[in-house]
Amino acid sequence: MIQPRGKQLLAALVLVLALAGAAAGQEGKAVDQSTKPIERGSRIYIAAIEGGFDTFLAAAIVKKQVPVVVTTDRTKADYEITGIASTEKAGWAKMLFMGVDNSNDLASIKVVDIKSSEVVYGYAVRKGNSYRGKQSAAEACAKHLKEKIVGK
Amino acid sequence: MKHWKLFGVLLLLTTGYSETARSQQPQAQTPPQTQTKIPAGSKVFIAPMGGFETPLSKAIADKKVPIEIVGQREQAEYEITGTSESRKAGTAKKVILGSWHSDEEASIKVSSVKTGEMVYAYAVHKQDSAHGKRSTAEACAKHLKDEAVAAK
């Protein structure tokens, strides 16, 4: 039999483990370099990002309904998104002990005002055990970019 | 025991209040990335995507997407660019997880050749894909037909 005090401790332990698990799964950090807002309807050019992440980011911008116009012509753009992304495949140990083969994904983007060369927004995300790979990281970037534009 | 009951009641009240407050918050009106659809019968060029262009053009034909695929970019009104990645099941996945299927991800972007504006983008991730690249290509074609191309 577990004593009432033991039950409380057990409940607290479960809560702490659940919170720690959630925190370990996703980490994102946004940095506002400039107070200048990105206006709705701004034209954004997405530069080529390693592993085709730029295309995933464009798809995420559409999915998350970020109110910007993506253009493939840099000369017609107001802002440029550059960044890096990497994917780490699950090793045999992860498959054996956790029973999953989801990858770990890292991505980082920065939005630069083309005219002034000012960094107006930056965001980095790490998706541990990402079920949808690059798509998850791209959607996190798009979601936070939208928050920057429309406000929380 | 009384403390737990009191805690439960407080938790329910707090959850109920926050849900009510959330539902009453005005939803931000954010227009989608593009309002215009690709007219049916438009000429579309599929740029090379490391071999993904072949299953994609086949999927477009199979799913009867009402667009015309052209071989020259100069003849096209829209261009599809993108990326795809296949991760074949390794020995660890086969032995530990008992799965021979590959993990597939693909992302496409449709942009206007004249204006350079992106009109649609879509990303897909298939874990344990039964038909490899064909599955992701068909998902892209299906969503292209349903969401981006205007019906005839």
PDB file of C-alpha atoms in Angstrom:
ATOM      1  CA  MET A   1       0.000   0.000   0.000  1.00  0.00           C
ATOM      2  CA  ILE A   2       1.227   3.459  -0.854  1.00  0.00           C
ATOM      3  CA  GLN A   3       0.782   5.987   1.936  1.00  0.00           C
ATOM      4  CA  PRO A   4      -0.983   9.331   1.153  1.00  0.00           C
ATOM      5  CA  ARG A   5       2.342  11.160   1.422  1.00  0.00           C
ATOM      6  CA  GLY A   6       3.864   8.606  -0.934  1.00  0.00           C
ATOM      7  CA  LYS A   7       1.024   9.209  -3.385  1.00  0.00           C
ATOM      8  CA  GLN A   8       1.716  12.933  -3.338  1.00  0.00           C
ATOM      9  CA  LEU A   9       5.378  12.344  -3.993  1.00  0.00           C
ATOM     10  CA  LEU A  10       4.534   9.940  -6.815  1.00  0.00           C
ATOM     11  CA  ALA A  11       2.156  12.461  -8.388  1.00  0.00           C
ATOM     12  CA  ALA A  12       4.768  15.204  -8.137  1.00  0.00           C
ATOM     13  CA  LEU A  13       7.385  12.920  -9.706  1.00  0.00           C
ATOM     14  CA  VAL A  14       5.073  12.055 -12.609  1.00  0.00           C
ATOM     15  CA  LEU A  15       4.364  15.762 -13.156  1.00  0.00           C
ATOM     16  CA  VAL A  16       8.057  16.666 -13.117  1.00  0.00           C
ATOM     17  CA  LEU A  17       8.892  13.843 -15.549  1.00  0.00           C
ATOM     18  CA  ALA A  18       6.072  14.880 -17.901  1.00  0.00           C
ATOM     19  CA  LEU A  19       7.248  18.497 -17.901  1.00  0.00           C
ATOM     20  CA  ALA A  20      10.860  17.471 -18.410  1.00  0.00           C
ATOM     21  CA  GLY A  21       9.839  15.229 -21.299  1.00  0.00           C
ATOM     22  CA  ALA A  22       7.891  18.017 -22.963  1.00  0.00           C
ATOM     23  CA  ALA A  23      10.781  20.429 -22.501  1.00  0.00           C
ATOM     24  CA  ALA A  24      13.316  18.004 -23.930  1.00  0.00           C
ATOM     25  CA  GLY A  25      11.201  17.366 -27.028  1.00  0.00           C
ATOM     26  CA  GLN A  26      11.171  20.900 -28.337  1.00  0.00           C
ATOM     27  CA  GLU A  27      13.285  23.905 -27.735  1.00  0.00           C
ATOM     28  CA  GLY A  28      12.817  27.114 -29.620  1.00  0.00           C
ATOM     29  CA  LYS A  29      14.331  30.514 -29.140  1.00  0.00           C
ATOM     30  CA  ALA A  30      13.432  33.759 -30.814  1.00  0.00           C
ATOM     31  CA  VAL A  31      15.615  36.831 -30.884  1.00  0.00           C
ATOM     32  CA  ASP A  32      14.348  40.238 -31.919  1.00  0.00           C
ATOM     33  CA  GLN A  33      17.375  42.181 -33.079  1.00  0.00           C
ATOM     34  CA  SER A  34      15.332  45.151 -34.167  1.00  0.00           C
ATOM     35  CA  THR A  35      12.127  46.714 -32.905  1.00  0.00           C
ATOM     36  CA  LYS A  36      11.110  47.414 -36.492  1.00  0.00           C
ATOM     37  CA  PRO A  37       8.036  45.338 -37.330  1.00  0.00           C
ATOM     38  CA  ILE A  38       7.649  43.184 -40.428  1.00  0.00           C
ATOM     39  CA  GLU A  39       4.579  44.526 -42.147  1.00  0.00           C
ATOM     40  CA  ARG A  40       1.753  42.307 -43.387  1.00  0.00           C
ATOM     41  CA  GLY A  41       1.973  41.642 -47.092  1.00  0.00           C
ATOM     42  CA  SER A  42       5.739  42.181 -47.176  1.00  0.00           C
ATOM     43  CA  ARG A  43       7.554  40.460 -50.016  1.00  0.00           C
ATOM     44  CA  ILE A  44       9.950  37.854 -48.718  1.00  0.00           C
ATOM     45  CA  TYR A  45      12.675  36.026 -50.586  1.00  0.00           C
ATOM     46  CA  ILE A  46      13.827  32.717 -49.108  1.00  0.00           C
ATOM     47  CA  ALA A  47      17.464  32.011 -49.917  1.00  0.00           C
ATOM     48  CA  ALA A  48      18.566  28.450 -50.582  1.00  0.00           C
ATOM     49  CA  ILE A  49      19.036  26.556 -47.316  1.00  0.00           C
ATOM     50  CA  GLU A  50      20.935  23.290 -46.978  1.00  0.00           C
ATOM     51  CA  GLY A  51      18.885  20.140 -47.526  1.00  0.00           C
ATOM     52  CA  GLY A  52      16.080  22.004 -49.306  1.00  0.00           C
ATOM     53  CA  PHE A  53      14.830  23.512 -46.039  1.00  0.00           C
ATOM     54  CA  ASP A  54      13.836  26.670 -47.948  1.00  0.00           C
ATOM     55  CA  THR A  55      11.088  24.751 -49.759  1.00  0.00           C
ATOM     56  CA  PHE A  56       9.849  23.258 -46.476  1.00  0.00           C
ATOM     57  CA  LEU A  57       9.808  26.755 -45.002  1.00  0.00           C
ATOM     58  CA  ALA A  58       7.808  28.076 -47.964  1.00  0.00           C
ATOM     59  CA  ALA A  59       5.291  25.254 -47.489  1.00  0.00           C
ATOM     60  CA  ALA A  60       5.085  26.011 -43.771  1.00  0.00           C
ATOM     61  CA  ILE A  61       4.461  29.713 -44.511  1.00  0.00           C
ATOM     62  CA  VAL A  62       1.496  28.664 -46.648  1.00  0.00           C
ATOM     63  CA  LYS A  63       0.226  26.157 -44.078  1.00  0.00           C
ATOM     64  CA  LYS A  64       0.473  28.547 -41.148  1.00  0.00           C
ATOM     65  CA  GLN A  65      -1.041  31.358 -43.232  1.00  0.00           C
ATOM     66  CA  VAL A  66       1.763  33.802 -42.555  1.00  0.00           C
ATOM     67  CA  PRO A  67       0.556  37.083 -44.098  1.00  0.00           C
ATOM     68  CA  VAL A  68       3.508  37.630 -46.437  1.00  0.00           C
ATOM     69  CA  VAL A  69       4.148  37.184 -50.143  1.00  0.00           C
ATOM     70  CA  VAL A  70       6.957  34.793 -50.953  1.00  0.00           C
ATOM     71  CA  THR A  71       8.858  35.700 -54.081  1.00  0.00           C
ATOM     72  CA  THR A  72      11.572  33.862 -55.968  1.00  0.00           C
ATOM     73  CA  ASP A  73      13.115  37.120 -57.205  1.00  0.00           C
ATOM     74  CA  ARG A  74      15.409  38.713 -54.617  1.00  0.00           C
ATOM     75  CA  THR A  75      15.363  42.088 -56.383  1.00  0.00           C
ATOM     76  CA  LYS A  76      11.597  42.358 -55.834  1.00  0.00           C
ATOM     77  CA  ALA A  77      11.752  41.433 -52.158  1.00  0.00           C
ATOM     78  CA  ASP A  78      11.622  43.595 -49.034  1.00  0.00           C
ATOM     79  CA  TYR A  79      13.114  40.958 -46.757  1.00  0.00           C
ATOM     80  CA  GLU A  80      15.351  37.946 -47.155  1.00  0.00           C
ATOM     81  CA  ILE A  81      15.264  34.793 -45.072  1.00  0.00           C
ATOM     82  CA  THR A  82      18.532  32.935 -44.698  1.00  0.00           C
ATOM     83  CA  GLY A  83      19.288  30.059 -42.404  1.00  0.00           C
ATOM     84  CA  ILE A  84      20.701  26.659 -41.700  1.00  0.00           C
ATOM     85  CA  ALA A  85      19.140  23.288 -41.001  1.00  0.00           C
ATOM     86  CA  SER A  86      20.409  19.880 -40.087  1.00  0.00           C
ATOM     87  CA  THR A  87      18.932  16.466 -39.484  1.00  0.00           C
ATOM     88  CA  GLU A  88      20.370  13.765 -37.273  1.00  0.00           C
ATOM     89  CA  LYS A  89      19.073  10.296 -37.966  1.00  0.00           C
ATOM     90  CA  ALA A  90      18.109   7.953 -35.148  1.00  0.00           C
ATOM     91  CA  GLY A  91      20.839   5.500 -34.240  1.00  0.00           C
ATOM     92  CA  TRP A  92      20.400   1.843 -33.334  1.00  0.00           C
ATOM     93  CA  ALA A  93      20.470   2.652 -29.595  1.00  0.00           C
ATOM     94  CA  LYS A  94      17.503   5.020 -29.941  1.00  0.00           C
ATOM     95  CA  MET A  95      15.602   2.394 -31.899  1.00  0.00           C
ATOM     96  CA  LEU A  96      16.445  -0.306 -29.360  1.00  0.00           C
ATOM     97  CA  PHE A  97      15.717   1.593 -26.160  1.00  0.00           C
ATOM     98  CA  MET A  98      13.003   3.983 -27.298  1.00  0.00           C
ATOM     99  CA  GLY A  99      11.506   1.931 -30.109  1.00  0.00           C
ATOM    100  CA  VAL A 100      11.354   4.907 -32.489  1.00  0.00           C
ATOM    101  CA  ASP A 101      13.371   5.992 -35.505  1.00  0.00           C
ATOM    102  CA  ASN A 102      12.411   9.667 -35.469  1.00  0.00           C
ATOM    103  CA  SER A 103      15.163  12.124 -36.282  1.00  0.00           C
ATOM    104  CA  ASN A 104      16.474  15.120 -34.354  1.00  0.00           C
ATOM    105  CA  ASP A 105      16.117  18.318 -36.346  1.00  0.00           C
ATOM    106  CA  LEU A 106      17.774  21.667 -35.913  1.00  0.00           C
ATOM    107  CA  ALA A 107      16.945  24.820 -37.826  1.00  0.00           C
ATOM    108  CA  SER A 108      17.738  28.457 -37.528  1.00  0.00           C
ATOM    109  CA  ILE A 109      16.493  31.345 -39.635  1.00  0.00           C
ATOM    110  CA  LYS A 110      17.086  35.067 -39.777  1.00  0.00           C
ATOM    111  CA  VAL A 111      15.049  37.727 -41.523  1.00  0.00           C
ATOM    112  CA  VAL A 112      17.017  40.623 -42.956  1.00  0.00           C
ATOM    113  CA  ASP A 113      15.660  43.886 -44.305  1.00  0.00           C
ATOM    114  CA  ILE A 114      17.255  44.013 -47.757  1.00  0.00           C
ATOM    115  CA  LYS A 115      17.404  47.817 -47.934  1.00  0.00           C
ATOM    116  CA  SER A 116      18.957  48.480 -44.541  1.00  0.00           C
ATOM    117  CA  SER A 117      20.625  45.058 -44.054  1.00  0.00           C
ATOM    118  CA  GLU A 118      19.158  45.076 -40.561  1.00  0.00           C
ATOM    119  CA  VAL A 119      18.340  41.750 -38.922  1.00  0.00           C
ATOM    120  CA  VAL A 120      14.696  42.176 -37.965  1.00  0.00           C
ATOM    121  CA  TYR A 121      14.017  38.699 -36.640  1.00  0.00           C
ATOM    122  CA  GLY A 122      15.806  35.490 -35.801  1.00  0.00           C
ATOM    123  CA  TYR A 123      14.566  32.138 -34.602  1.00  0.00           C
ATOM    124  CA  ALA A 124      16.168  28.824 -33.793  1.00  0.00           C
ATOM    125  CA  VAL A 125      14.446  25.549 -33.094  1.00  0.00           C
ATOM    126  CA  ARG A 126      15.534  22.087 -32.072  1.00  0.00           C
ATOM    127  CA  LYS A 127      13.083  19.251 -32.455  1.00  0.00           C
ATOM    128  CA  GLY A 128      14.185  16.200 -30.573  1.00  0.00           C
ATOM    129  CA  ASN A 129      12.450  13.047 -31.755  1.00  0.00           C
ATOM    130  CA  SER A 130      10.777  14.902 -34.602  1.00  0.00           C
ATOM    131  CA  TYR A 131       7.999  12.823 -36.143  1.00  0.00           C
ATOM    132  CA  ARG A 132       7.796  14.860 -39.326  1.00  0.00           C
ATOM    133  CA  GLY A 133      11.451  15.758 -39.713  1.00  0.00           C
ATOM    134  CA  LYS A 134      12.214  19.039 -41.456  1.00  0.00           C
ATOM    135  CA  GLN A 135       8.512  19.798 -41.792  1.00  0.00           C
ATOM    136  CA  SER A 136       8.156  20.144 -38.000  1.00  0.00           C
ATOM    137  CA  ALA A 137      11.116  22.506 -37.710  1.00  0.00           C
ATOM    138  CA  ALA A 138       9.904  24.570 -40.679  1.00  0.00           C
ATOM    139  CA  GLU A 139       6.422  24.868 -39.217  1.00  0.00           C
ATOM    140  CA  ALA A 140       7.847  26.048 -35.888  1.00  0.00           C
ATOM    141  CA  CYS A 141       9.809  28.750 -37.724  1.00  0.00           C
ATOM    142  CA  ALA A 142       6.723  29.825 -39.698  1.00  0.00           C
ATOM    143  CA  LYS A 143       4.525  29.879 -36.603  1.00  0.00           C
ATOM    144  CA  HIS A 144       6.919  32.146 -34.726  1.00  0.00           C
ATOM    145  CA  LEU A 145       7.439  34.360 -37.761  1.00  0.00           C
ATOM    146  CA  LYS A 146       3.674  34.799 -37.934  1.00  0.00           C
ATOM    147  CA  GLU A 147       3.618  35.755 -34.259  1.00  0.00           C
ATOM    148  CA  LYS A 148       6.249  38.394 -34.981  1.00  0.00           C
ATOM    149  CA  ILE A 149       4.146  39.816 -37.816  1.00  0.00           C
ATOM    150  CA  VAL A 150       0.637  39.669 -36.413  1.00  0.00           C
ATOM    151  CA  GLY A 151       1.512  39.745 -32.726  1.00  0.00           C
ATOM    152  CA  LYS A 152       0.681  37.058 -30.175  1.00  0.00           C
TER     153      LYS A 152
ATOM    154  CA  MET B   1      -8.801  14.025   1.433  1.00  0.00           C
ATOM    155  CA  LYS B   2     -10.575  17.397   1.749  1.00  0.00           C
ATOM    156  CA  HIS B   3      -7.492  19.112   0.397  1.00  0.00           C
ATOM    157  CA  TRP B   4      -7.505  16.919  -2.706  1.00  0.00           C
ATOM    158  CA  LYS B   5     -11.215  17.649  -3.313  1.00  0.00           C
ATOM    159  CA  LEU B   6     -10.595  21.368  -2.922  1.00  0.00           C
ATOM    160  CA  PHE B   7      -7.601  21.136  -5.270  1.00  0.00           C
ATOM    161  CA  GLY B   8      -9.711  19.278  -7.838  1.00  0.00           C
ATOM    162  CA  VAL B   9     -12.484  21.883  -7.726  1.00  0.00           C
ATOM    163  CA  LEU B  10      -9.969  24.732  -8.083  1.00  0.00           C
ATOM    164  CA  LEU B  11      -8.285  22.974 -11.025  1.00  0.00           C
ATOM    165  CA  LEU B  12     -11.611  22.488 -12.795  1.00  0.00           C
ATOM    166  CA  LEU B  13     -12.586  26.105 -12.243  1.00  0.00           C
ATOM    167  CA  THR B  14      -9.220  27.397 -13.502  1.00  0.00           C
ATOM    168  CA  THR B  15      -9.317  25.176 -16.610  1.00  0.00           C
ATOM    169  CA  GLY B  16     -12.894  26.178 -17.372  1.00  0.00           C
ATOM    170  CA  TYR B  17     -12.109  29.861 -16.972  1.00  0.00           C
ATOM    171  CA  SER B  18      -9.026  29.762 -19.177  1.00  0.00           C
ATOM    172  CA  GLU B  19     -10.918  27.842 -21.904  1.00  0.00           C
ATOM    173  CA  THR B  20     -13.746  30.402 -21.817  1.00  0.00           C
ATOM    174  CA  ALA B  21     -11.257  33.273 -21.964  1.00  0.00           C
ATOM    175  CA  ARG B  22      -9.428  31.644 -24.881  1.00  0.00           C
ATOM    176  CA  SER B  23     -12.622  31.083 -26.863  1.00  0.00           C
ATOM    177  CA  GLN B  24     -13.592  34.730 -26.383  1.00  0.00           C
ATOM    178  CA  GLN B  25     -10.302  36.104 -27.704  1.00  0.00           C
ATOM    179  CA  PRO B  26     -10.690  37.671 -31.159  1.00  0.00           C
ATOM    180  CA  GLN B  27      -9.130  35.537 -33.854  1.00  0.00           C
ATOM    181  CA  ALA B  28      -6.456  37.352 -35.840  1.00  0.00           C
ATOM    182  CA  GLN B  29      -7.531  37.806 -39.424  1.00  0.00           C
ATOM    183  CA  THR B  30      -4.572  36.647 -41.422  1.00  0.00           C
ATOM    184  CA  PRO B  31      -4.953  36.252 -45.136  1.00  0.00           C
ATOM    185  CA  PRO B  32      -3.368  33.164 -46.676  1.00  0.00           C
ATOM    186  CA  GLN B  33      -0.101  33.506 -48.537  1.00  0.00           C
ATOM    187  CA  THR B  34      -1.920  33.676 -51.839  1.00  0.00           C
ATOM    188  CA  GLN B  35      -5.512  34.315 -52.759  1.00  0.00           C
ATOM    189  CA  THR B  36      -5.292  33.337 -56.408  1.00  0.00           C
ATOM    190  CA  LYS B  37      -5.535  29.812 -57.688  1.00  0.00           C
ATOM    191  CA  ILE B  38      -3.721  28.374 -60.661  1.00  0.00           C
ATOM    192  CA  PRO B  39      -6.194  28.414 -63.544  1.00  0.00           C
ATOM    193  CA  ALA B  40      -7.075  24.998 -64.945  1.00  0.00           C
ATOM    194  CA  GLY B  41      -5.113  24.181 -68.086  1.00  0.00           C
ATOM    195  CA  SER B  42      -2.116  26.330 -67.103  1.00  0.00           C
ATOM    196  CA  LYS B  43       1.246  25.356 -68.532  1.00  0.00           C
ATOM    197  CA  VAL B  44       3.550  24.153 -65.780  1.00  0.00           C
ATOM    198  CA  PHE B  45       7.235  23.311 -65.916  1.00  0.00           C
ATOM    199  CA  ILE B  46       8.654  20.874 -63.360  1.00  0.00           C
ATOM    200  CA  ALA B  47      12.255  21.745 -62.539  1.00  0.00           C
ATOM    201  CA  PRO B  48      14.725  18.921 -61.810  1.00  0.00           C
ATOM    202  CA  MET B  49      14.531  17.763 -58.177  1.00  0.00           C
ATOM    203  CA  GLY B  50      17.087  14.990 -58.015  1.00  0.00           C
ATOM    204  CA  GLY B  51      14.811  12.491 -59.738  1.00  0.00           C
ATOM    205  CA  PHE B  52      11.631  13.426 -57.853  1.00  0.00           C
ATOM    206  CA  GLU B  53      10.330  15.280 -60.916  1.00  0.00           C
ATOM    207  CA  THR B  54       9.589  11.965 -62.672  1.00  0.00           C
ATOM    208  CA  PRO B  55       7.282  10.436 -60.002  1.00  0.00           C
ATOM    209  CA  LEU B  56       5.736  13.883 -59.518  1.00  0.00           C
ATOM    210  CA  SER B  57       4.806  14.289 -63.180  1.00  0.00           C
ATOM    211  CA  LYS B  58       3.411  10.738 -63.193  1.00  0.00           C
ATOM    212  CA  ALA B  59       1.397  11.446 -60.033  1.00  0.00           C
ATOM    213  CA  ILE B  60       0.033  14.667 -61.594  1.00  0.00           C
ATOM    214  CA  ALA B  61      -1.169  12.608 -64.542  1.00  0.00           C
ATOM    215  CA  ASP B  62      -2.549   9.805 -62.329  1.00  0.00           C
ATOM    216  CA  LYS B  63      -4.432  12.184 -60.059  1.00  0.00           C
ATOM    217  CA  LYS B  64      -5.757  14.053 -63.098  1.00  0.00           C
ATOM    218  CA  VAL B  65      -4.569  17.467 -61.966  1.00  0.00           C
ATOM    219  CA  PRO B  66      -5.974  19.858 -64.592  1.00  0.00           C
ATOM    220  CA  ILE B  67      -2.655  21.396 -65.671  1.00  0.00           C
ATOM    221  CA  GLU B  68      -0.459  20.937 -68.725  1.00  0.00           C
ATOM    222  CA  ILE B  69       3.121  19.819 -68.120  1.00  0.00           C
ATOM    223  CA  VAL B  70       5.631  21.375 -70.522  1.00  0.00           C
ATOM    224  CA  GLY B  71       9.265  20.458 -71.095  1.00  0.00           C
ATOM    225  CA  GLN B  72      10.623  23.990 -71.533  1.00  0.00           C
ATOM    226  CA  ARG B  73      10.588  26.638 -68.824  1.00  0.00           C
ATOM    227  CA  GLU B  74      10.099  29.384 -71.448  1.00  0.00           C
ATOM    228  CA  GLN B  75       6.772  27.880 -72.484  1.00  0.00           C
ATOM    229  CA  ALA B  76       5.443  27.699 -68.947  1.00  0.00           C
ATOM    230  CA  GLU B  77       3.322  30.047 -66.871  1.00  0.00           C
ATOM    231  CA  TYR B  78       4.197  28.354 -63.593  1.00  0.00           C
ATOM    232  CA  GLU B  79       7.193  26.459 -62.334  1.00  0.00           C
ATOM    233  CA  ILE B  80       7.344  23.694 -59.748  1.00  0.00           C
ATOM    234  CA  THR B  81      10.569  23.490 -57.777  1.00  0.00           C
ATOM    235  CA  GLY B  82      11.267  21.421 -54.725  1.00  0.00           C
ATOM    236  CA  THR B  83      13.251  18.846 -52.916  1.00  0.00           C
ATOM    237  CA  SER B  84      12.855  15.268 -51.799  1.00  0.00           C
ATOM    238  CA  GLU B  85      14.754  12.928 -49.543  1.00  0.00           C
ATOM    239  CA  SER B  86      14.582   9.174 -49.069  1.00  0.00           C
ATOM    240  CA  ARG B  87      15.927   7.387 -46.041  1.00  0.00           C
ATOM    241  CA  LYS B  88      16.169   3.683 -46.669  1.00  0.00           C
ATOM    242  CA  ALA B  89      15.650   1.395 -43.701  1.00  0.00           C
ATOM    243  CA  GLY B  90      18.988   0.421 -42.219  1.00  0.00           C
ATOM    244  CA  THR B  91      19.867  -2.898 -40.618  1.00  0.00           C
ATOM    245  CA  ALA B  92      18.943  -1.562 -37.168  1.00  0.00           C
ATOM    246  CA  LYS B  93      15.477  -0.542 -38.332  1.00  0.00           C
ATOM    247  CA  LYS B  94      14.935  -3.877 -40.054  1.00  0.00           C
ATOM    248  CA  VAL B  95      16.086  -5.936 -37.070  1.00  0.00           C
ATOM    249  CA  ILE B  96      14.774  -3.852 -34.164  1.00  0.00           C
ATOM    250  CA  LEU B  97      11.643  -2.276 -35.598  1.00  0.00           C
ATOM    251  CA  GLY B  98      10.920  -4.980 -38.176  1.00  0.00           C
ATOM    252  CA  SER B  99      10.263  -2.446 -40.924  1.00  0.00           C
ATOM    253  CA  TRP B 100      11.738  -2.530 -44.415  1.00  0.00           C
ATOM    254  CA  HIS B 101       9.989   0.609 -45.598  1.00  0.00           C
ATOM    255  CA  SER B 102      11.808   3.859 -46.207  1.00  0.00           C
ATOM    256  CA  ASP B 103      11.059   7.249 -44.672  1.00  0.00           C
ATOM    257  CA  GLU B 104      10.267   9.834 -47.306  1.00  0.00           C
ATOM    258  CA  GLU B 105       9.972  13.577 -47.269  1.00  0.00           C
ATOM    259  CA  ALA B 106       9.269  15.983 -50.066  1.00  0.00           C
ATOM    260  CA  SER B 107       8.415  19.588 -50.510  1.00  0.00           C
ATOM    261  CA  ILE B 108       7.254  21.483 -53.582  1.00  0.00           C
ATOM    262  CA  LYS B 109       6.789  25.139 -54.405  1.00  0.00           C
ATOM    263  CA  VAL B 110       4.752  26.511 -57.311  1.00  0.00           C
ATOM    264  CA  SER B 111       5.697  29.975 -58.493  1.00  0.00           C
ATOM    265  CA  SER B 112       4.653  32.206 -61.338  1.00  0.00           C
ATOM    266  CA  VAL B 113       7.342  32.405 -64.029  1.00  0.00           C
ATOM    267  CA  LYS B 114       6.411  36.003 -64.936  1.00  0.00           C
ATOM    268  CA  THR B 115       6.121  37.597 -61.489  1.00  0.00           C
ATOM    269  CA  GLY B 116       8.286  35.227 -59.488  1.00  0.00           C
ATOM    270  CA  GLU B 117       5.590  35.109 -56.818  1.00  0.00           C
ATOM    271  CA  MET B 118       4.988  31.835 -55.054  1.00  0.00           C
ATOM    272  CA  VAL B 119       1.387  30.725 -55.411  1.00  0.00           C
ATOM    273  CA  TYR B 120       1.437  27.430 -53.546  1.00  0.00           C
ATOM    274  CA  ALA B 121       3.737  25.231 -51.515  1.00  0.00           C
ATOM    275  CA  TYR B 122       3.320  21.887 -49.824  1.00  0.00           C
ATOM    276  CA  ALA B 123       5.482  19.612 -47.703  1.00  0.00           C
ATOM    277  CA  VAL B 124       4.919  15.979 -46.844  1.00  0.00           C
ATOM    278  CA  HIS B 125       6.652  13.468 -44.599  1.00  0.00           C
ATOM    279  CA  LYS B 126       5.856   9.756 -44.883  1.00  0.00           C
ATOM    280  CA  GLN B 127       7.158   7.526 -42.151  1.00  0.00           C
ATOM    281  CA  ASP B 128       7.499   3.893 -43.302  1.00  0.00           C
ATOM    282  CA  SER B 129       6.347   4.766 -46.788  1.00  0.00           C
ATOM    283  CA  ALA B 130       4.924   1.712 -48.543  1.00  0.00           C
ATOM    284  CA  HIS B 131       5.600   2.979 -52.071  1.00  0.00           C
ATOM    285  CA  GLY B 132       8.657   5.166 -51.534  1.00  0.00           C
ATOM    286  CA  LYS B 133       8.809   8.369 -53.579  1.00  0.00           C
ATOM    287  CA  ARG B 134       5.534   7.482 -55.275  1.00  0.00           C
ATOM    288  CA  SER B 135       3.626   8.045 -52.006  1.00  0.00           C
ATOM    289  CA  THR B 136       5.035  11.531 -51.444  1.00  0.00           C
ATOM    290  CA  ALA B 137       4.616  12.477 -55.122  1.00  0.00           C
ATOM    291  CA  GLU B 138       0.973  11.414 -55.020  1.00  0.00           C
ATOM    292  CA  ALA B 139       0.384  13.389 -51.819  1.00  0.00           C
ATOM    293  CA  CYS B 140       1.862  16.487 -53.502  1.00  0.00           C
ATOM    294  CA  ALA B 141      -0.275  15.980 -56.617  1.00  0.00           C
ATOM    295  CA  LYS B 142      -3.446  15.415 -54.586  1.00  0.00           C
ATOM    296  CA  HIS B 143      -2.980  18.574 -52.537  1.00  0.00           C
ATOM    297  CA  LEU B 144      -2.028  20.525 -55.647  1.00  0.00           C
ATOM    298  CA  LYS B 145      -5.280  19.477 -57.265  1.00  0.00           C
ATOM    299  CA  ASP B 146      -7.454  20.097 -54.190  1.00  0.00           C
ATOM    300  CA  GLU B 147      -5.936  23.321 -52.906  1.00  0.00           C
ATOM    301  CA  ALA B 148      -4.012  25.128 -55.632  1.00  0.00           C
ATOM    302  CA  VAL B 149      -5.583  24.486 -59.020  1.00  0.00           C
ATOM    303  CA  ALA B 150      -8.976  25.932 -59.856  1.00  0.00           C
ATOM    304  CA  ALA B 151     -11.488  23.327 -60.981  1.00  0.00           C
ATOM    305  CA  LYS B 152     -12.374  23.231 -64.678  1.00  0.00           C
TER     306      LYS B 152
END
